[in-house]
Amino acid sequence: MSQYLLGRIASTGLVLVGVSALTFFIAHVVPADPVLVALGEHAREDQIQAYRRAYGLDRPVLVQYLLYMGRLAQGDLGVSIRTRRPVADDLREFLPATIELGTAAWVVALLLGVPAGIVSAIYKDRLFDHLCRIAALMGASMPVFWLGLLLLGNVYYRLRWLPGPGRLDIALSPPPSRTGLLLVDALLAGDGAVFGNALLHLVLPGLTLGLFSTAVVARMTRSAMLEVLYQDYVRTAWAKGLPGRRVVLRHALRNAMIPTLTIIGIAFGNLLSGAVLTETVFAWPGLGRYATTSAVSLDFPAVVGVTLVAAVIYTLVNLVVDLLYVRLDPRVRYD
């Protein structure tokens, strides 16, 4: 196992180098000048040249990349051209909001998708199964921005059941930042009012972002359960008179979870790195909005930094999924 982990860590390093190279060079072939975007079309020539020298943009692209990798090896992600702050500081500010939103959406996908897939497989071709399949198809095909606007317009604006955009009501003061995660910081500060309000603010964007993954998880769980439910060992469990819950949850679901687990892991990575539209609709100050604004501003260091964070998240999630395979299926070995 230790050799496997070392191999995965080494491959993660290679993946990050490849991702950084692709992102860096692709960003630099864009036919636009980030200096003019930052300073405006009316900037003087001496200002433009000074700006290029300050951010190293006057050097060849390959030299810029090698210098960037040298700083990256020391944990320095560079300075954002747009915010003029270290990219690492920007990521520390925006990433926690995305982690909260992505985790909420992931919980929605798990709590709704897995049970729906199990029940749909058990009652195959019955009314509940048809309803689940229709709902899954609608959830997977519904545009995220449209669903978000629909929930905002009805649940927040018309019915006033839940709070709307943002992470917290304007009237409330956020707790002292220790982790950047508003819910965790509120708990650490013992501020129940802020915790409850922040939790309610998570409901609408969490549902919006999580329903697409819910549909995918439900369909995969149903498909995996259908393959397992007709296996001989499940028929034997039914023939022995074991309780239905035990047969389904212990014998069938455990073996059906391996392909489902893969989808759940991929969904978690997607939720953390693909929340752009949801964050825009709900004015959520997360990594997706930061990435979008940086890309529009041709902020190369910020774009590469966000891409590296997304690559690290995907790699870590895949590693955790691979390790969980061993837990679910003893036949899996990484020796």
Coordinates of C-alpha atoms in Angstrom, one line a residue:
M1 CA 0.0 0.0 0.0
S2 CA 2.8 2.4 0.8
Q3 CA 4.4 1.9 -2.6
Y4 CA 1.0 2.5 -4.2
L5 CA 0.6 5.8 -2.2
L6 CA 4.1 6.9 -3.2
G7 CA 3.4 6.1 -6.8
R8 CA 0.2 8.1 -6.7
I9 CA 1.9 11.1 -5.1
A10 CA 4.6 11.0 -7.8
S11 CA 1.9 10.8 -10.5
T12 CA 0.1 13.7 -8.9
G13 CA 3.2 15.8 -9.2
L14 CA 3.4 14.9 -12.9
V15 CA -0.2 15.8 -13.4
L16 CA 0.2 19.2 -11.8
V17 CA 3.3 19.9 -14.0
G18 CA 1.3 19.0 -17.1
V19 CA -1.8 21.0 -16.1
S20 CA 0.3 24.0 -15.2
A21 CA 2.2 23.9 -18.6
L22 CA -1.0 23.5 -20.6
T23 CA -2.9 26.2 -18.8
F24 CA 0.1 28.6 -18.8
F25 CA 0.9 28.3 -22.5
I26 CA -2.8 28.2 -23.6
A27 CA -3.5 31.4 -21.6
H28 CA -0.5 33.1 -23.3
V29 CA -1.7 32.4 -26.8
V30 CA -4.9 34.2 -26.3
P31 CA -4.9 37.1 -28.8
A32 CA -5.3 39.8 -26.2
D33 CA -3.0 41.9 -24.0
P34 CA -3.6 41.6 -20.2
V35 CA -1.7 44.8 -19.7
L36 CA -4.2 46.8 -21.8
V37 CA -7.0 45.1 -20.0
A38 CA -5.6 46.0 -16.6
L39 CA -4.5 49.6 -17.5
G40 CA -7.1 50.5 -20.1
E41 CA -6.7 51.6 -23.7
H42 CA -5.6 55.2 -22.7
A43 CA -2.5 54.1 -20.7
R44 CA 0.8 55.7 -21.7
E45 CA 3.6 53.6 -23.2
D46 CA 5.9 54.1 -20.2
Q47 CA 3.2 52.9 -17.9
I48 CA 2.6 49.8 -20.1
Q49 CA 6.3 49.0 -20.2
A50 CA 6.6 49.5 -16.4
Y51 CA 3.7 47.2 -15.8
R52 CA 5.2 44.5 -18.1
R53 CA 8.5 44.7 -16.2
A54 CA 6.7 44.6 -12.8
Y55 CA 4.9 41.3 -13.6
G56 CA 7.6 39.8 -15.8
L57 CA 5.5 40.0 -18.9
D58 CA 8.3 41.5 -21.0
R59 CA 10.2 38.1 -21.0
P60 CA 9.7 35.2 -23.4
V61 CA 6.8 32.9 -22.5
L62 CA 9.1 29.9 -21.8
V63 CA 11.2 32.0 -19.4
Q64 CA 8.1 33.2 -17.7
Y65 CA 6.9 29.6 -17.3
L66 CA 10.3 28.4 -15.8
L67 CA 10.3 31.3 -13.4
Y68 CA 6.8 30.5 -12.4
M69 CA 7.6 26.9 -11.8
G70 CA 10.6 27.9 -9.7
R71 CA 8.4 30.1 -7.5
L72 CA 5.7 27.4 -7.4
A73 CA 8.2 24.9 -6.0
Q74 CA 8.5 27.3 -3.1
G75 CA 4.8 27.6 -2.6
D76 CA 4.5 30.9 -4.4
L77 CA 1.6 31.1 -6.9
G78 CA 2.6 34.6 -8.1
V79 CA 0.7 37.9 -7.9
S80 CA -2.7 38.4 -9.4
I81 CA -2.6 41.0 -12.2
R82 CA -6.2 42.1 -11.4
T83 CA -6.3 42.2 -7.6
R84 CA -2.5 42.9 -7.2
R85 CA -2.5 40.5 -4.3
P86 CA -0.7 37.1 -3.9
V87 CA -2.8 34.5 -5.7
A88 CA -2.5 32.2 -2.6
D89 CA -4.2 34.9 -0.5
D90 CA -7.0 35.2 -3.0
L91 CA -7.5 31.4 -3.1
R92 CA -7.5 31.3 0.7
E93 CA -10.3 33.9 0.7
F94 CA -12.5 32.4 -2.0
L95 CA -12.0 28.6 -1.7
P96 CA -13.8 28.1 1.6
A97 CA -17.0 29.5 0.2
T98 CA -16.8 27.0 -2.7
I99 CA -16.0 24.2 -0.3
E100 CA -19.1 24.9 1.7
L101 CA -21.3 25.2 -1.4
G102 CA -19.8 22.1 -3.0
T103 CA -20.2 20.0 0.1
A104 CA -23.8 21.1 0.6
A105 CA -24.5 20.1 -3.0
W106 CA -22.7 16.8 -2.6
V107 CA -24.8 16.0 0.5
V108 CA -28.0 16.8 -1.4
A109 CA -26.8 14.4 -4.2
L110 CA -26.1 11.6 -1.7
L111 CA -29.2 12.0 0.4
L112 CA -31.5 12.1 -2.6
G113 CA -29.7 10.2 -5.3
V114 CA -28.6 7.0 -3.5
P115 CA -32.0 6.2 -1.9
A116 CA -33.9 7.0 -5.1
G117 CA -31.6 4.7 -7.1
I118 CA -32.1 1.9 -4.6
V119 CA -35.8 2.1 -4.4
S120 CA -36.1 2.6 -8.2
A121 CA -34.1 -0.7 -8.7
I122 CA -36.2 -2.6 -6.2
Y123 CA -39.4 -1.5 -7.8
K124 CA -38.2 -1.8 -11.4
D125 CA -40.7 -0.8 -14.1
R126 CA -43.3 0.2 -11.5
L127 CA -44.7 3.7 -10.9
F128 CA -42.0 4.9 -8.5
D129 CA -39.3 3.7 -10.9
H130 CA -40.8 5.6 -13.8
L131 CA -41.2 8.7 -11.7
C132 CA -37.6 8.5 -10.6
R133 CA -36.3 8.0 -14.2
I134 CA -38.4 11.0 -15.4
A135 CA -37.1 13.2 -12.5
A136 CA -33.5 12.1 -13.1
L137 CA -33.8 12.9 -16.8
M138 CA -35.3 16.4 -16.0
G139 CA -32.6 17.0 -13.3
A140 CA -29.8 16.1 -15.7
S141 CA -31.1 18.2 -18.6
M142 CA -32.2 21.3 -16.7
P143 CA -29.8 24.2 -17.0
V144 CA -28.3 25.2 -13.7
F145 CA -28.7 28.9 -14.2
W146 CA -32.4 28.5 -15.1
L147 CA -33.1 26.3 -12.0
G148 CA -31.3 28.8 -9.8
L149 CA -33.3 31.8 -11.1
L150 CA -36.5 29.7 -10.7
L151 CA -35.7 29.0 -7.1
L152 CA -34.7 32.6 -6.4
G153 CA -37.8 34.0 -8.0
N154 CA -40.3 31.7 -6.3
V155 CA -38.8 30.4 -3.0
Y156 CA -37.0 33.6 -2.1
Y157 CA -38.7 36.5 -3.8
R158 CA -42.3 35.4 -4.0
L159 CA -42.8 33.1 -1.0
R160 CA -40.0 34.4 1.3
W161 CA -39.4 30.9 2.6
L162 CA -35.6 31.0 2.4
P163 CA -33.0 33.8 2.2
G164 CA -31.6 34.7 -1.2
P165 CA -28.2 35.6 -2.6
G166 CA -25.0 35.8 -0.5
R167 CA -23.7 33.8 2.4
L168 CA -25.2 35.8 5.2
D169 CA -27.9 38.4 5.8
I170 CA -26.6 42.0 5.7
A171 CA -27.8 42.7 9.2
L172 CA -25.6 40.0 10.7
S173 CA -21.9 40.3 11.2
P174 CA -19.7 37.4 10.2
P175 CA -17.7 35.7 13.0
P176 CA -14.0 36.1 13.3
S177 CA -12.4 34.1 10.4
R178 CA -10.4 31.1 11.5
T179 CA -11.1 28.6 8.7
G180 CA -12.9 30.7 6.2
L181 CA -15.8 28.2 6.4
L182 CA -18.7 30.4 7.7
L183 CA -20.5 27.5 9.4
V184 CA -17.4 26.2 11.1
D185 CA -16.3 29.7 12.2
A186 CA -19.8 30.4 13.6
L187 CA -19.7 27.1 15.6
L188 CA -16.2 28.0 16.9
A189 CA -17.5 31.4 18.0
G190 CA -20.6 29.9 19.5
D191 CA -22.8 32.2 17.3
G192 CA -26.0 30.2 16.7
A193 CA -27.8 33.0 14.9
V194 CA -25.0 33.3 12.3
F195 CA -24.8 29.5 12.0
G196 CA -28.5 29.2 11.4
N197 CA -28.6 32.0 8.9
A198 CA -25.6 30.8 7.0
L199 CA -27.1 27.3 6.9
L200 CA -30.4 28.6 5.4
H201 CA -28.4 30.6 2.8
L202 CA -26.8 27.3 1.7
V203 CA -30.1 25.6 0.9
L204 CA -31.1 27.2 -2.4
P205 CA -27.6 27.2 -4.1
G206 CA -26.9 23.7 -2.6
L207 CA -30.1 22.4 -4.2
T208 CA -29.4 24.2 -7.5
L209 CA -25.9 22.8 -7.8
G210 CA -26.7 19.4 -6.3
L211 CA -29.8 18.4 -8.3
F212 CA -27.8 17.6 -11.5
S213 CA -25.4 15.3 -9.6
T214 CA -28.5 13.8 -7.8
A215 CA -29.8 12.7 -11.2
V216 CA -26.5 11.1 -12.2
V217 CA -26.0 9.4 -8.8
A218 CA -29.6 8.1 -8.9
R219 CA -29.2 6.6 -12.4
M220 CA -25.9 5.0 -11.6
T221 CA -27.1 3.5 -8.3
R222 CA -30.2 2.1 -10.0
S223 CA -28.1 0.6 -12.8
A224 CA -25.6 -1.0 -10.4
M225 CA -28.3 -2.3 -8.1
L226 CA -30.1 -3.9 -11.0
E227 CA -27.0 -5.9 -11.8
V228 CA -26.5 -7.0 -8.2
L229 CA -30.0 -7.8 -7.2
Y230 CA -30.2 -10.7 -9.7
Q231 CA -26.9 -12.3 -8.6
D232 CA -27.0 -15.8 -7.1
Y233 CA -25.7 -14.7 -3.7
V234 CA -28.6 -12.2 -3.4
R235 CA -31.1 -14.8 -4.4
T236 CA -29.6 -17.1 -1.8
A237 CA -29.9 -14.4 0.9
W238 CA -33.6 -14.0 0.0
A239 CA -34.1 -17.8 0.0
K240 CA -32.6 -18.0 3.5
G241 CA -35.3 -15.7 4.8
L242 CA -33.0 -12.8 5.7
P243 CA -34.8 -9.5 6.4
G244 CA -35.3 -7.4 3.2
R245 CA -33.4 -4.4 4.6
R246 CA -30.4 -6.6 5.4
V247 CA -30.4 -8.2 1.9
V248 CA -30.6 -4.8 0.2
L249 CA -28.3 -2.7 2.3
R250 CA -25.7 -5.3 3.3
H251 CA -25.5 -7.8 0.5
A252 CA -26.6 -5.8 -2.6
L253 CA -25.8 -2.2 -1.9
R254 CA -22.3 -2.8 -0.7
N255 CA -21.4 -4.6 -4.0
A256 CA -23.2 -2.0 -6.1
M257 CA -21.4 0.9 -4.4
I258 CA -18.1 0.5 -6.3
P259 CA -19.3 2.0 -9.6
T260 CA -21.6 4.4 -7.7
L261 CA -18.6 5.5 -5.6
T262 CA -16.7 6.4 -8.7
I263 CA -19.5 8.7 -9.9
I264 CA -19.9 10.2 -6.4
G265 CA -16.2 11.0 -6.3
I266 CA -16.2 12.6 -9.7
A267 CA -19.3 14.5 -8.8
F268 CA -17.6 15.9 -5.7
G269 CA -14.7 17.1 -7.8
N270 CA -17.1 18.7 -10.3
L271 CA -19.1 20.4 -7.6
L272 CA -16.0 22.0 -6.1
S273 CA -14.5 23.2 -9.4
G274 CA -17.6 23.7 -11.6
A275 CA -19.8 26.0 -9.5
V276 CA -19.4 29.0 -11.7
L277 CA -23.0 29.5 -12.8
T278 CA -24.4 28.8 -9.4
E279 CA -22.1 31.2 -7.7
T280 CA -22.9 33.8 -10.3
V281 CA -26.7 33.5 -9.9
F282 CA -26.5 33.5 -6.1
A283 CA -23.8 36.1 -5.8
W284 CA -21.7 33.5 -3.9
P285 CA -18.2 34.8 -3.3
G286 CA -16.5 31.5 -4.3
L287 CA -13.7 30.2 -6.5
G288 CA -16.0 30.0 -9.5
R289 CA -16.7 33.7 -9.6
Y290 CA -13.0 34.4 -8.9
A291 CA -12.0 32.1 -11.8
T292 CA -14.5 33.7 -14.2
T293 CA -13.4 37.3 -13.4
S294 CA -9.7 36.3 -13.7
A295 CA -10.2 34.7 -17.1
V296 CA -12.1 37.7 -18.4
S297 CA -9.3 40.0 -17.1
L298 CA -6.6 37.8 -18.6
D299 CA -5.2 37.4 -15.1
F300 CA -2.7 34.5 -16.0
P301 CA -1.3 33.8 -12.5
A302 CA -4.8 33.6 -11.1
V303 CA -6.1 31.4 -13.9
V304 CA -3.2 29.0 -13.5
G305 CA -3.6 29.0 -9.7
V306 CA -7.3 28.1 -9.8
T307 CA -6.6 25.4 -12.4
L308 CA -3.9 23.9 -10.1
V309 CA -6.3 23.9 -7.1
A310 CA -8.9 22.1 -9.2
A311 CA -6.3 19.6 -10.4
V312 CA -5.3 18.9 -6.8
I313 CA -8.9 18.5 -5.7
Y314 CA -9.6 16.0 -8.5
T315 CA -6.5 14.0 -7.7
L316 CA -7.1 13.8 -4.0
V317 CA -10.8 12.8 -4.5
N318 CA -9.7 10.1 -6.9
L319 CA -7.1 8.8 -4.4
V320 CA -9.7 8.7 -1.7
V321 CA -12.1 6.8 -4.0
D322 CA -9.4 4.3 -4.9
L323 CA -8.7 3.7 -1.2
L324 CA -12.4 3.2 -0.4
Y325 CA -12.5 0.5 -3.1
V326 CA -10.3 -1.6 -0.7
R327 CA -12.8 -1.0 2.1
L328 CA -15.8 -2.0 0.0
D329 CA -14.3 -5.0 -1.9
P330 CA -11.6 -7.1 -0.1
R331 CA -10.5 -8.6 -3.5
V332 CA -9.1 -5.2 -4.4
R333 CA -5.4 -5.1 -3.7
Y334 CA -2.8 -2.3 -4.3
D335 CA 0.3 -4.4 -3.2

